[in-house]
Amino acid sequence: MIFELIEQERVRQREGLELIPSENYVSRAVLEAMGSVLTNKYAEGYPNFEGLDGNDDEVLARTNEGHRYYGGQENTNKIERLAIARARRLFHADHANVQPHSGAQANNAVYYAWLKPGDTVLAMSLADGGHLTHGAPVTQSAQVYNFVNYDVGADGEIDYEMLERLARECRPKIILVGYSAYMKIPDFARVAKIAAAVPDCLLMADMAHVAGLIAGGVHPNPLDSGFHVMTTTTHKTLRGPRGGLILSRGKVSNPLKKPERTLENIPTLIDRAVFPGTQGGPLEHVIAAKAVAFGEALRPEFQSYAQKVVANARALAEALRVRAFTIVGGGTDNHLLLLDVMSSHGIDGKSFERALDRIGLTLNANAIPRDKRKAFAPSGVRLGTPAVTTRGLDEADMVTIADWLQRTAKLCAGGGDEAAYAALRDEVQELALSHPLPSDN
Ligand code: DSN
């Protein structure tokens, strides 16, 4: 039963095109590492963190000791050391914790590592493009810590003046930059300067959406601009397995010994906050798949992939603009776009999402800044190019996709016609099937 459903999902992915900006298609090697016997193994604790500079062979030659609570770790220690070493190389970090099960777990671990209950975090509101885990009232962290929100301005950019004023007034213990629906490049150096005037303030970047663009050299790295910590998921632009990752700058020491609470010790404070602070056994099959994906991202081809993701997003934005779609912020500097389809076509985002599902194009309904509509039928949709670029689509294909979006928006606004939807579905399927999934190769 489950096997058949997985096969049906494979067919859905093959025959359709994925435009959700936080999704991607992994390689066969990543998929196989995920589905390996490593899922049988407990490995609570950490491998040894010494000797992680250098290439893979050097990392493996140096040590295979660890601080683990179970025997039989000769392979898991090596796998996790390689994952850590590759992540450090990819993101110029002093340390990497590869164990978070998700981006939410990664963010919560950083909060737990640095904050006391009631401490203030300055972050972007969910409504303006932030993330649930950045203090949305429904989350556990919002019950424990005091989240204060800055917004985006009318131009779609972070309101840096508001951020600076709030930092002065609230003295946050964390300033958090990083978003789920933001199309500009944050000015990390400007935020670092603001934070420098706040005592004991940790600079944290949640780069889940753009980590692959950072790895591919087309987006700045916050760790290069004075940020202490960067969290990310590993499955979006980074094109790895579903999971989380925490990168940090500072002194790396033995996680069994509690260090003094200083910004310098943040790598070890985070290790202790991940395990045993907020998680138990790490998912070594996922960590192996992360190591494979980091290895892929270290290759020169990945830089070319990242460049194409951004070029495709720009081409898609332009093709949508000339087809009268309203693009929030006027365009994009990264992999994603936010469209206000209520203002351009008089349809809500959820209806448009469902109409596109019928033709095999997948995206998600999304609120736009200062949206007056309810979350389940917001004014906008969010879409992006990481997955279709992996599939090999180019800028000319983005014009075709924009055309399908325009025709579907008209069908959706006009009540729809079954035959017209079916004809569009055939066109999408033909393009999709001519670009196999990477795991089919
Ligand atoms: N749920 C992710 C997204 O789609 O942006 C963020 O974690």
PDB file of N, CA and C in Angstrom, residues 200-244:
ATOM      1  N   ASP A 200      26.151  41.926  24.567  1.00  0.00           N
ATOM      2  CA  ASP A 200      25.785  40.509  24.713  1.00  0.00           C
ATOM      3  C   ASP A 200      24.770  40.057  23.666  1.00  0.00           C
ATOM      4  N   CYS A 201      24.839  40.652  22.470  1.00  0.00           N
ATOM      5  CA  CYS A 201      23.825  40.347  21.442  1.00  0.00           C
ATOM      6  C   CYS A 201      24.394  39.359  20.421  1.00  0.00           C
ATOM      7  N   LEU A 202      23.715  38.232  20.283  1.00  0.00           N
ATOM      8  CA  LEU A 202      24.103  37.212  19.307  1.00  0.00           C
ATOM      9  C   LEU A 202      23.481  37.553  17.958  1.00  0.00           C
ATOM     10  N   LEU A 203      24.314  37.520  16.925  1.00  0.00           N
ATOM     11  CA  LEU A 203      23.814  37.761  15.565  1.00  0.00           C
ATOM     12  C   LEU A 203      23.550  36.432  14.900  1.00  0.00           C
ATOM     13  N   MET A 204      22.296  36.214  14.562  1.00  0.00           N
ATOM     14  CA  MET A 204      21.875  34.908  14.033  1.00  0.00           C
ATOM     15  C   MET A 204      21.226  35.115  12.666  1.00  0.00           C
ATOM     16  N   ALA A 205      21.628  34.297  11.709  1.00  0.00           N
ATOM     17  CA  ALA A 205      21.019  34.349  10.371  1.00  0.00           C
ATOM     18  C   ALA A 205      20.368  33.002  10.086  1.00  0.00           C
ATOM     19  N   ASP A 206      19.088  33.042   9.750  1.00  0.00           N
ATOM     20  CA  ASP A 206      18.398  31.813   9.317  1.00  0.00           C
ATOM     21  C   ASP A 206      18.381  31.845   7.791  1.00  0.00           C
ATOM     22  N   MET A 207      19.301  31.101   7.212  1.00  0.00           N
ATOM     23  CA  MET A 207      19.507  31.168   5.753  1.00  0.00           C
ATOM     24  C   MET A 207      18.895  29.956   5.044  1.00  0.00           C
ATOM     25  N   ALA A 208      17.829  29.404   5.639  1.00  0.00           N
ATOM     26  CA  ALA A 208      17.254  28.173   5.091  1.00  0.00           C
ATOM     27  C   ALA A 208      16.956  28.297   3.606  1.00  0.00           C
ATOM     28  N   HIS A 209      16.400  29.434   3.212  1.00  0.00           N
ATOM     29  CA  HIS A 209      16.019  29.548   1.804  1.00  0.00           C
ATOM     30  C   HIS A 209      17.218  29.702   0.872  1.00  0.00           C
ATOM     31  N   VAL A 210      18.232  30.434   1.313  1.00  0.00           N
ATOM     32  CA  VAL A 210      19.299  30.801   0.368  1.00  0.00           C
ATOM     33  C   VAL A 210      20.621  30.078   0.613  1.00  0.00           C
ATOM     34  N   ALA A 211      20.636  29.073   1.491  1.00  0.00           N
ATOM     35  CA  ALA A 211      21.916  28.409   1.813  1.00  0.00           C
ATOM     36  C   ALA A 211      22.615  27.901   0.554  1.00  0.00           C
ATOM     37  N   GLY A 212      21.843  27.364  -0.391  1.00  0.00           N
ATOM     38  CA  GLY A 212      22.465  26.853  -1.622  1.00  0.00           C
ATOM     39  C   GLY A 212      23.038  27.990  -2.462  1.00  0.00           C
ATOM     40  N   LEU A 213      22.403  29.155  -2.385  1.00  0.00           N
ATOM     41  CA  LEU A 213      22.929  30.303  -3.143  1.00  0.00           C
ATOM     42  C   LEU A 213      24.214  30.802  -2.486  1.00  0.00           C
ATOM     43  N   ILE A 214      24.280  30.726  -1.156  1.00  0.00           N
ATOM     44  CA  ILE A 214      25.528  31.096  -0.455  1.00  0.00           C
ATOM     45  C   ILE A 214      26.621  30.098  -0.832  1.00  0.00           C
ATOM     46  N   ALA A 215      26.289  28.815  -0.758  1.00  0.00           N
ATOM     47  CA  ALA A 215      27.280  27.779  -1.099  1.00  0.00           C
ATOM     48  C   ALA A 215      27.751  27.948  -2.541  1.00  0.00           C
ATOM     49  N   GLY A 216      26.833  28.373  -3.407  1.00  0.00           N
ATOM     50  CA  GLY A 216      27.170  28.533  -4.821  1.00  0.00           C
ATOM     51  C   GLY A 216      27.769  29.894  -5.156  1.00  0.00           C
ATOM     52  N   GLY A 217      27.967  30.743  -4.142  1.00  0.00           N
ATOM     53  CA  GLY A 217      28.690  32.004  -4.345  1.00  0.00           C
ATOM     54  C   GLY A 217      27.871  33.121  -4.975  1.00  0.00           C
ATOM     55  N   VAL A 218      26.528  33.013  -4.970  1.00  0.00           N
ATOM     56  CA  VAL A 218      25.737  34.095  -5.578  1.00  0.00           C
ATOM     57  C   VAL A 218      24.925  34.875  -4.534  1.00  0.00           C
ATOM     58  N   HIS A 219      25.180  34.607  -3.277  1.00  0.00           N
ATOM     59  CA  HIS A 219      24.512  35.332  -2.191  1.00  0.00           C
ATOM     60  C   HIS A 219      25.562  35.502  -1.096  1.00  0.00           C
ATOM     61  N   PRO A 220      25.626  36.697  -0.442  1.00  0.00           N
ATOM     62  CA  PRO A 220      26.650  36.850   0.591  1.00  0.00           C
ATOM     63  C   PRO A 220      26.431  35.922   1.782  1.00  0.00           C
ATOM     64  N   ASN A 221      27.533  35.597   2.440  1.00  0.00           N
ATOM     65  CA  ASN A 221      27.515  34.691   3.587  1.00  0.00           C
ATOM     66  C   ASN A 221      27.515  35.538   4.861  1.00  0.00           C
ATOM     67  N   PRO A 222      26.497  35.429   5.703  1.00  0.00           N
ATOM     68  CA  PRO A 222      26.452  36.263   6.912  1.00  0.00           C
ATOM     69  C   PRO A 222      27.647  36.022   7.837  1.00  0.00           C
ATOM     70  N   LEU A 223      28.213  34.806   7.799  1.00  0.00           N
ATOM     71  CA  LEU A 223      29.371  34.521   8.664  1.00  0.00           C
ATOM     72  C   LEU A 223      30.594  35.318   8.230  1.00  0.00           C
ATOM     73  N   ASP A 224      30.592  35.803   6.989  1.00  0.00           N
ATOM     74  CA  ASP A 224      31.696  36.653   6.506  1.00  0.00           C
ATOM     75  C   ASP A 224      31.496  38.109   6.905  1.00  0.00           C
ATOM     76  N   SER A 225      30.322  38.435   7.474  1.00  0.00           N
ATOM     77  CA  SER A 225      30.030  39.837   7.840  1.00  0.00           C
ATOM     78  C   SER A 225      29.795  39.995   9.328  1.00  0.00           C
ATOM     79  N   GLY A 226      30.396  39.133  10.119  1.00  0.00           N
ATOM     80  CA  GLY A 226      30.348  39.317  11.568  1.00  0.00           C
ATOM     81  C   GLY A 226      29.229  38.577  12.280  1.00  0.00           C
ATOM     82  N   PHE A 227      28.404  37.805  11.548  1.00  0.00           N
ATOM     83  CA  PHE A 227      27.365  37.025  12.244  1.00  0.00           C
ATOM     84  C   PHE A 227      28.024  35.868  12.999  1.00  0.00           C
ATOM     85  N   HIS A 228      27.459  35.553  14.175  1.00  0.00           N
ATOM     86  CA  HIS A 228      28.026  34.467  14.983  1.00  0.00           C
ATOM     87  C   HIS A 228      27.499  33.103  14.566  1.00  0.00           C
ATOM     88  N   VAL A 229      26.217  33.088  14.146  1.00  0.00           N
ATOM     89  CA  VAL A 229      25.548  31.803  13.896  1.00  0.00           C
ATOM     90  C   VAL A 229      24.723  31.874  12.625  1.00  0.00           C
ATOM     91  N   MET A 230      24.732  30.797  11.876  1.00  0.00           N
ATOM     92  CA  MET A 230      23.838  30.671  10.727  1.00  0.00           C
ATOM     93  C   MET A 230      23.135  29.319  10.847  1.00  0.00           C
ATOM     94  N   THR A 231      21.810  29.357  10.801  1.00  0.00           N
ATOM     95  CA  THR A 231      21.055  28.103  10.764  1.00  0.00           C
ATOM     96  C   THR A 231      20.515  27.922   9.348  1.00  0.00           C
ATOM     97  N   THR A 232      20.229  26.698   9.010  1.00  0.00           N
ATOM     98  CA  THR A 232      19.609  26.451   7.707  1.00  0.00           C
ATOM     99  C   THR A 232      18.948  25.079   7.695  1.00  0.00           C
ATOM    100  N   THR A 233      18.049  24.900   6.751  1.00  0.00           N
ATOM    101  CA  THR A 233      17.641  23.553   6.404  1.00  0.00           C
ATOM    102  C   THR A 233      18.612  23.086   5.324  1.00  0.00           C
ATOM    103  N   THR A 234      18.572  21.793   5.022  1.00  0.00           N
ATOM    104  CA  THR A 234      19.526  21.283   4.038  1.00  0.00           C
ATOM    105  C   THR A 234      18.840  20.866   2.736  1.00  0.00           C
ATOM    106  N   HIS A 235      17.516  21.056   2.670  1.00  0.00           N
ATOM    107  CA  HIS A 235      16.771  20.496   1.527  1.00  0.00           C
ATOM    108  C   HIS A 235      16.246  21.529   0.538  1.00  0.00           C
ATOM    109  N   LYS A 236      16.519  22.799   0.754  1.00  0.00           N
ATOM    110  CA  LYS A 236      15.937  23.800  -0.154  1.00  0.00           C
ATOM    111  C   LYS A 236      16.940  24.046  -1.294  1.00  0.00           C
ATOM    112  N   THR A 237      17.440  25.288  -1.414  1.00  0.00           N
ATOM    113  CA  THR A 237      18.421  25.526  -2.486  1.00  0.00           C
ATOM    114  C   THR A 237      19.674  24.670  -2.307  1.00  0.00           C
ATOM    115  N   LEU A 238      19.934  24.214  -1.078  1.00  0.00           N
ATOM    116  CA  LEU A 238      21.149  23.409  -0.835  1.00  0.00           C
ATOM    117  C   LEU A 238      21.032  21.989  -1.409  1.00  0.00           C
ATOM    118  N   ARG A 239      19.810  21.563  -1.700  1.00  0.00           N
ATOM    119  CA  ARG A 239      19.542  20.344  -2.463  1.00  0.00           C
ATOM    120  C   ARG A 239      20.027  19.055  -1.787  1.00  0.00           C
ATOM    121  N   GLY A 240      19.853  19.041  -0.464  1.00  0.00           N
ATOM    122  CA  GLY A 240      20.200  17.828   0.270  1.00  0.00           C
ATOM    123  C   GLY A 240      18.950  17.185   0.843  1.00  0.00           C
ATOM    124  N   PRO A 241      19.140  16.300   1.834  1.00  0.00           N
ATOM    125  CA  PRO A 241      17.990  15.642   2.460  1.00  0.00           C
ATOM    126  C   PRO A 241      17.237  16.623   3.347  1.00  0.00           C
ATOM    127  N   ARG A 242      16.011  16.287   3.695  1.00  0.00           N
ATOM    128  CA  ARG A 242      15.218  17.114   4.601  1.00  0.00           C
ATOM    129  C   ARG A 242      15.896  17.103   5.976  1.00  0.00           C
ATOM    130  N   GLY A 243      16.336  18.258   6.473  1.00  0.00           N
ATOM    131  CA  GLY A 243      17.025  18.293   7.760  1.00  0.00           C
ATOM    132  C   GLY A 243      17.519  19.684   8.091  1.00  0.00           C
ATOM    133  N   GLY A 244      18.215  19.809   9.229  1.00  0.00           N
ATOM    134  CA  GLY A 244      18.720  21.105   9.683  1.00  0.00           C
ATOM    135  C   GLY A 244      20.228  21.099   9.863  1.00  0.00           C
TER     136      GLY A 244
END
